[in-house]
Amino acid sequence: MLTVTPDKTCLACDKKLSGRADKKFCNDYCRNSYNNGMKSANSPIIRNINNALIKNRRILQGLLGEEEMTKKPKEKLLAQGFQFKYTTHTYTNKKGNTYFFCYEYGYLPLDNDWYLVVRRKEE
Ligand SMILES: [Zn+2]
């Protein structure tokens, strides 16, 4: 049975799709390009988040310098454009402190809007 689905768009090229409700691509070309990851590299959402993560990492790296760890106020991070909502993963230690990471650089929220900036140790 054919169903018109006006709100669905091709995952690869964003063209409107009509036809079966479970259709995801206009054609094999779009399916292939999507599966090859071309779409994921070009997607504005993914690109923006990747850029934000890379920027966050660079900011943490810059704040840390050659040190093992350093304490910085929140304003210092914000002033450089740090976006706290973008992290790659978290790590909770035995004390129950949760560190937020952007790749190998991370931070632990401290009292009064200060942050402990750290680098993940080599394993
Ligand atoms: Zn398409």
Short mmCIF file of N, CA and C and ligand atoms in Angstrom, two decimals:
data_model
loop_
_atom_site.label_atom_id
_atom_site.label_comp_id
_atom_site.label_asym_id
_atom_site.label_seq_id
_atom_site.Cartn_x
_atom_site.Cartn_y
_atom_site.Cartn_z
N MET A 1 0.83 -1.20 0.00
CA MET A 1 0.00 0.00 0.00
C MET A 1 0.87 1.26 0.00
N LEU A 2 0.52 2.21 -0.84
CA LEU A 2 1.28 3.44 -0.91
C LEU A 2 0.72 4.49 0.04
N THR A 3 1.61 5.16 0.72
CA THR A 3 1.19 6.21 1.65
C THR A 3 1.97 7.47 1.30
N VAL A 4 1.29 8.58 1.23
CA VAL A 4 2.00 9.83 0.99
C VAL A 4 2.52 10.35 2.33
N THR A 5 3.80 10.67 2.36
CA THR A 5 4.39 11.16 3.60
C THR A 5 5.10 12.47 3.31
N PRO A 6 4.35 13.56 3.26
CA PRO A 6 4.91 14.84 2.82
C PRO A 6 6.01 15.39 3.73
N ASP A 7 6.04 14.97 4.97
CA ASP A 7 7.02 15.54 5.87
C ASP A 7 8.35 14.79 5.87
N LYS A 8 8.37 13.66 5.21
CA LYS A 8 9.62 12.89 5.23
C LYS A 8 10.55 13.38 4.13
N THR A 9 11.81 13.46 4.45
CA THR A 9 12.80 13.88 3.46
C THR A 9 13.91 12.84 3.39
N CYS A 10 14.56 12.84 2.24
CA CYS A 10 15.67 11.92 2.00
C CYS A 10 16.78 12.20 3.02
N LEU A 11 17.30 11.16 3.63
CA LEU A 11 18.34 11.33 4.64
C LEU A 11 19.63 11.87 4.03
N ALA A 12 19.79 11.67 2.73
CA ALA A 12 21.04 12.10 2.09
C ALA A 12 20.96 13.51 1.53
N CYS A 13 19.85 13.83 0.82
CA CYS A 13 19.83 15.11 0.11
C CYS A 13 18.72 16.04 0.59
N ASP A 14 17.92 15.61 1.55
CA ASP A 14 16.84 16.42 2.13
C ASP A 14 15.70 16.73 1.17
N LYS A 15 15.65 16.05 0.01
CA LYS A 15 14.50 16.22 -0.86
C LYS A 15 13.30 15.51 -0.26
N LYS A 16 12.11 16.06 -0.55
CA LYS A 16 10.91 15.42 -0.04
C LYS A 16 10.75 14.03 -0.64
N LEU A 17 10.29 13.14 0.17
CA LEU A 17 10.06 11.77 -0.28
C LEU A 17 8.57 11.51 -0.34
N SER A 18 8.16 10.80 -1.39
CA SER A 18 6.80 10.29 -1.40
C SER A 18 6.89 8.81 -1.64
N GLY A 19 5.85 8.11 -1.31
CA GLY A 19 5.89 6.67 -1.50
C GLY A 19 5.73 5.97 -0.18
N ARG A 20 6.37 4.85 -0.05
CA ARG A 20 6.18 4.04 1.14
C ARG A 20 6.63 4.79 2.40
N ALA A 21 5.91 4.54 3.45
CA ALA A 21 6.16 5.27 4.69
C ALA A 21 7.55 4.99 5.24
N ASP A 22 8.09 3.84 4.93
CA ASP A 22 9.40 3.50 5.49
C ASP A 22 10.55 3.87 4.57
N LYS A 23 10.25 4.59 3.48
CA LYS A 23 11.29 4.99 2.54
C LYS A 23 12.21 6.03 3.18
N LYS A 24 13.50 5.88 2.98
CA LYS A 24 14.44 6.81 3.61
C LYS A 24 15.27 7.60 2.60
N PHE A 25 15.35 7.10 1.37
CA PHE A 25 16.20 7.74 0.36
C PHE A 25 15.44 7.86 -0.95
N CYS A 26 15.81 8.85 -1.80
CA CYS A 26 15.16 8.94 -3.11
C CYS A 26 15.62 7.82 -4.03
N ASN A 27 16.87 7.44 -3.93
CA ASN A 27 17.38 6.44 -4.88
C ASN A 27 18.64 5.78 -4.30
N ASP A 28 19.20 4.90 -5.10
CA ASP A 28 20.37 4.17 -4.63
C ASP A 28 21.58 5.08 -4.44
N TYR A 29 21.66 6.12 -5.28
CA TYR A 29 22.79 7.04 -5.15
C TYR A 29 22.78 7.68 -3.76
N CYS A 30 21.60 8.17 -3.36
CA CYS A 30 21.49 8.80 -2.05
C CYS A 30 21.76 7.79 -0.93
N ARG A 31 21.24 6.58 -1.11
CA ARG A 31 21.47 5.56 -0.09
C ARG A 31 22.98 5.30 0.07
N ASN A 32 23.65 5.18 -1.08
CA ASN A 32 25.08 4.89 -1.04
C ASN A 32 25.87 6.04 -0.43
N SER A 33 25.53 7.27 -0.84
CA SER A 33 26.31 8.39 -0.33
C SER A 33 26.08 8.56 1.17
N TYR A 34 24.86 8.29 1.60
CA TYR A 34 24.58 8.38 3.04
C TYR A 34 25.37 7.31 3.78
N ASN A 35 25.31 6.08 3.27
CA ASN A 35 25.99 4.98 3.94
C ASN A 35 27.51 5.14 3.90
N ASN A 36 28.00 5.87 2.93
CA ASN A 36 29.44 6.11 2.86
C ASN A 36 29.89 7.20 3.82
N GLY A 37 28.93 7.80 4.51
CA GLY A 37 29.29 8.79 5.51
C GLY A 37 29.43 10.19 4.96
N MET A 38 29.15 10.37 3.66
CA MET A 38 29.28 11.71 3.10
C MET A 38 28.30 12.67 3.77
N LYS A 39 27.10 12.17 3.99
CA LYS A 39 26.10 13.02 4.62
C LYS A 39 26.51 13.39 6.04
N SER A 40 27.03 12.44 6.77
CA SER A 40 27.36 12.75 8.16
C SER A 40 28.46 13.81 8.23
N ALA A 41 29.40 13.77 7.29
CA ALA A 41 30.45 14.77 7.30
C ALA A 41 29.92 16.14 6.89
N ASN A 42 28.88 16.14 6.06
CA ASN A 42 28.37 17.40 5.54
C ASN A 42 27.22 17.96 6.36
N SER A 43 26.66 17.15 7.24
CA SER A 43 25.50 17.62 8.00
C SER A 43 25.88 18.81 8.87
N PRO A 44 25.14 19.91 8.76
CA PRO A 44 25.48 21.09 9.57
C PRO A 44 25.44 20.81 11.07
N ILE A 45 24.51 19.98 11.50
CA ILE A 45 24.41 19.70 12.94
C ILE A 45 25.67 19.00 13.42
N ILE A 46 26.07 17.98 12.69
CA ILE A 46 27.26 17.22 13.10
C ILE A 46 28.50 18.09 13.00
N ARG A 47 28.58 18.87 11.93
CA ARG A 47 29.75 19.72 11.76
C ARG A 47 29.84 20.75 12.88
N ASN A 48 28.71 21.36 13.24
CA ASN A 48 28.72 22.38 14.29
C ASN A 48 29.13 21.78 15.63
N ILE A 49 28.60 20.60 15.92
CA ILE A 49 28.92 19.98 17.21
C ILE A 49 30.39 19.56 17.23
N ASN A 50 30.85 19.00 16.12
CA ASN A 50 32.27 18.63 16.05
C ASN A 50 33.16 19.85 16.26
N ASN A 51 32.80 20.96 15.60
CA ASN A 51 33.60 22.18 15.74
C ASN A 51 33.58 22.67 17.19
N ALA A 52 32.41 22.58 17.84
CA ALA A 52 32.30 23.03 19.22
C ALA A 52 33.16 22.16 20.13
N LEU A 53 33.15 20.85 19.88
CA LEU A 53 33.96 19.94 20.70
C LEU A 53 35.44 20.20 20.51
N ILE A 54 35.82 20.42 19.27
CA ILE A 54 37.24 20.67 18.98
C ILE A 54 37.68 21.99 19.61
N LYS A 55 36.78 22.99 19.55
CA LYS A 55 37.09 24.27 20.17
C LYS A 55 37.20 24.12 21.69
N ASN A 56 36.25 23.40 22.28
CA ASN A 56 36.29 23.15 23.73
C ASN A 56 37.61 22.49 24.12
N ARG A 57 38.01 21.51 23.34
CA ARG A 57 39.25 20.80 23.63
C ARG A 57 40.44 21.75 23.58
N ARG A 58 40.44 22.62 22.56
CA ARG A 58 41.55 23.56 22.40
C ARG A 58 41.60 24.55 23.56
N ILE A 59 40.42 24.96 24.04
CA ILE A 59 40.37 25.90 25.17
C ILE A 59 40.93 25.23 26.43
N LEU A 60 40.50 24.00 26.68
CA LEU A 60 40.99 23.29 27.87
C LEU A 60 42.50 23.07 27.77
N GLN A 61 42.95 22.71 26.58
CA GLN A 61 44.37 22.48 26.34
C GLN A 61 45.16 23.76 26.63
N GLY A 62 44.64 24.90 26.16
CA GLY A 62 45.30 26.17 26.35
C GLY A 62 45.35 26.58 27.82
N LEU A 63 44.25 26.32 28.55
CA LEU A 63 44.20 26.67 29.97
C LEU A 63 45.16 25.82 30.77
N LEU A 64 45.29 24.57 30.38
CA LEU A 64 46.12 23.63 31.13
C LEU A 64 47.61 23.86 30.86
N GLY A 65 47.94 24.17 29.63
CA GLY A 65 49.35 24.35 29.29
C GLY A 65 50.14 23.09 29.59
N GLU A 66 51.26 23.26 30.30
CA GLU A 66 52.12 22.11 30.62
C GLU A 66 51.78 21.49 31.96
N GLU A 67 50.76 22.02 32.64
CA GLU A 67 50.46 21.55 33.98
C GLU A 67 49.67 20.25 33.96
N GLU A 68 49.69 19.56 35.09
CA GLU A 68 48.90 18.34 35.26
C GLU A 68 47.43 18.68 35.42
N MET A 69 47.18 19.69 36.23
CA MET A 69 45.82 20.17 36.44
C MET A 69 45.87 21.61 36.88
N THR A 70 44.76 22.33 36.68
CA THR A 70 44.73 23.73 37.04
C THR A 70 43.30 24.14 37.36
N LYS A 71 43.15 25.10 38.26
CA LYS A 71 41.82 25.58 38.62
C LYS A 71 41.55 26.90 37.91
N LYS A 72 40.38 26.99 37.28
CA LYS A 72 40.01 28.21 36.57
C LYS A 72 38.56 28.57 36.90
N PRO A 73 38.27 29.89 36.95
CA PRO A 73 36.88 30.30 37.16
C PRO A 73 36.06 30.11 35.89
N LYS A 74 34.76 29.92 36.07
CA LYS A 74 33.87 29.70 34.93
C LYS A 74 33.96 30.81 33.89
N GLU A 75 34.07 32.08 34.37
CA GLU A 75 34.12 33.21 33.42
C GLU A 75 35.29 33.08 32.45
N LYS A 76 36.38 32.53 32.96
CA LYS A 76 37.58 32.38 32.12
C LYS A 76 37.29 31.44 30.94
N LEU A 77 36.56 30.37 31.21
CA LEU A 77 36.22 29.42 30.15
C LEU A 77 35.20 30.05 29.20
N LEU A 78 34.18 30.70 29.78
CA LEU A 78 33.14 31.30 28.94
C LEU A 78 33.72 32.40 28.05
N ALA A 79 34.66 33.16 28.60
CA ALA A 79 35.24 34.27 27.84
C ALA A 79 35.94 33.77 26.59
N GLN A 80 36.41 32.53 26.63
CA GLN A 80 37.09 31.97 25.46
C GLN A 80 36.13 31.25 24.52
N GLY A 81 34.85 31.23 24.91
CA GLY A 81 33.86 30.60 24.04
C GLY A 81 33.59 29.14 24.37
N PHE A 82 33.96 28.73 25.57
CA PHE A 82 33.72 27.34 25.96
C PHE A 82 32.22 27.09 26.09
N GLN A 83 31.78 25.95 25.51
CA GLN A 83 30.36 25.60 25.57
C GLN A 83 30.21 24.33 26.42
N PHE A 84 29.67 24.54 27.64
CA PHE A 84 29.61 23.44 28.60
C PHE A 84 28.69 22.29 28.17
N LYS A 85 27.76 22.57 27.24
CA LYS A 85 26.84 21.50 26.86
C LYS A 85 27.48 20.47 25.94
N TYR A 86 28.64 20.76 25.39
CA TYR A 86 29.27 19.81 24.48
C TYR A 86 30.45 19.09 25.13
N THR A 87 30.26 17.83 25.39
CA THR A 87 31.33 16.99 25.93
C THR A 87 31.30 15.66 25.20
N THR A 88 32.41 14.96 25.21
CA THR A 88 32.45 13.66 24.53
C THR A 88 32.04 12.53 25.47
N HIS A 89 32.38 12.65 26.74
CA HIS A 89 32.04 11.60 27.70
C HIS A 89 32.26 12.10 29.11
N THR A 90 31.86 11.30 30.08
CA THR A 90 32.10 11.66 31.48
C THR A 90 32.87 10.53 32.15
N TYR A 91 33.47 10.86 33.27
CA TYR A 91 34.18 9.86 34.06
C TYR A 91 33.89 10.14 35.54
N THR A 92 33.42 9.14 36.24
CA THR A 92 33.15 9.29 37.67
C THR A 92 34.17 8.48 38.45
N ASN A 93 34.90 9.15 39.33
CA ASN A 93 35.93 8.44 40.09
C ASN A 93 35.33 7.78 41.34
N LYS A 94 36.20 7.14 42.12
CA LYS A 94 35.72 6.37 43.28
C LYS A 94 35.07 7.26 44.33
N LYS A 95 35.47 8.52 44.37
CA LYS A 95 34.87 9.46 45.33
C LYS A 95 33.49 9.93 44.89
N GLY A 96 33.12 9.60 43.66
CA GLY A 96 31.82 10.03 43.15
C GLY A 96 31.87 11.36 42.43
N ASN A 97 33.08 11.86 42.16
CA ASN A 97 33.21 13.11 41.40
C ASN A 97 33.11 12.79 39.90
N THR A 98 32.25 13.54 39.21
CA THR A 98 32.10 13.30 37.77
C THR A 98 32.85 14.36 36.97
N TYR A 99 33.80 13.89 36.18
CA TYR A 99 34.56 14.75 35.27
C TYR A 99 33.87 14.73 33.90
N PHE A 100 33.88 15.86 33.24
CA PHE A 100 33.33 15.97 31.89
C PHE A 100 34.49 16.15 30.92
N PHE A 101 34.49 15.35 29.87
CA PHE A 101 35.62 15.38 28.95
C PHE A 101 35.25 15.86 27.55
N CYS A 102 36.21 16.55 26.92
CA CYS A 102 36.19 16.82 25.49
C CYS A 102 37.45 16.14 24.97
N TYR A 103 37.27 14.94 24.46
CA TYR A 103 38.41 14.09 24.07
C TYR A 103 39.26 13.83 25.31
N GLU A 104 40.59 14.09 25.25
CA GLU A 104 41.42 13.73 26.41
C GLU A 104 41.51 14.83 27.46
N TYR A 105 40.91 15.99 27.20
CA TYR A 105 40.91 17.07 28.18
C TYR A 105 39.55 17.13 28.87
N GLY A 106 39.58 17.40 30.17
CA GLY A 106 38.32 17.41 30.90
C GLY A 106 38.31 18.43 32.02
N TYR A 107 37.16 18.49 32.66
CA TYR A 107 37.05 19.40 33.80
C TYR A 107 36.12 18.80 34.85
N LEU A 108 36.37 19.22 36.08
CA LEU A 108 35.52 18.83 37.20
C LEU A 108 34.93 20.10 37.79
N PRO A 109 33.60 20.20 37.86
CA PRO A 109 33.00 21.40 38.48
C PRO A 109 33.35 21.45 39.97
N LEU A 110 33.82 22.60 40.43
CA LEU A 110 34.13 22.81 41.85
C LEU A 110 33.11 23.79 42.43
N ASP A 111 33.28 24.15 43.68
CA ASP A 111 32.36 25.11 44.29
C ASP A 111 32.55 26.51 43.70
N ASN A 112 31.52 27.32 43.81
CA ASN A 112 31.57 28.73 43.43
C ASN A 112 31.98 28.97 41.98
N ASP A 113 31.52 28.09 41.07
CA ASP A 113 31.78 28.27 39.64
C ASP A 113 33.25 28.23 39.26
N TRP A 114 34.00 27.43 39.98
CA TRP A 114 35.37 27.17 39.56
C TRP A 114 35.44 25.76 38.97
N TYR A 115 36.43 25.57 38.13
CA TYR A 115 36.58 24.27 37.48
C TYR A 115 38.02 23.78 37.58
N LEU A 116 38.14 22.49 37.83
CA LEU A 116 39.44 21.86 37.79
C LEU A 116 39.64 21.27 36.40
N VAL A 117 40.64 21.79 35.69
CA VAL A 117 40.91 21.33 34.31
C VAL A 117 41.98 20.25 34.37
N VAL A 118 41.73 19.16 33.68
CA VAL A 118 42.67 18.02 33.73
C VAL A 118 42.90 17.45 32.33
N ARG A 119 43.93 16.66 32.24
CA ARG A 119 44.17 15.88 31.03
C ARG A 119 44.11 14.41 31.41
N ARG A 120 43.50 13.61 30.59
CA ARG A 120 43.42 12.19 30.89
C ARG A 120 44.81 11.58 30.84
N LYS A 121 45.10 10.78 31.84
CA LYS A 121 46.42 10.15 31.87
C LYS A 121 46.48 9.03 30.85
N GLU A 122 47.67 8.81 30.33
CA GLU A 122 47.87 7.70 29.39
C GLU A 122 47.59 6.40 30.11
N GLU A 123 46.95 5.47 29.36
CA GLU A 123 46.63 4.19 30.00
C GLU A 123 47.51 3.08 29.45
ZN ZN B 1 18.06 11.93 -1.97
#
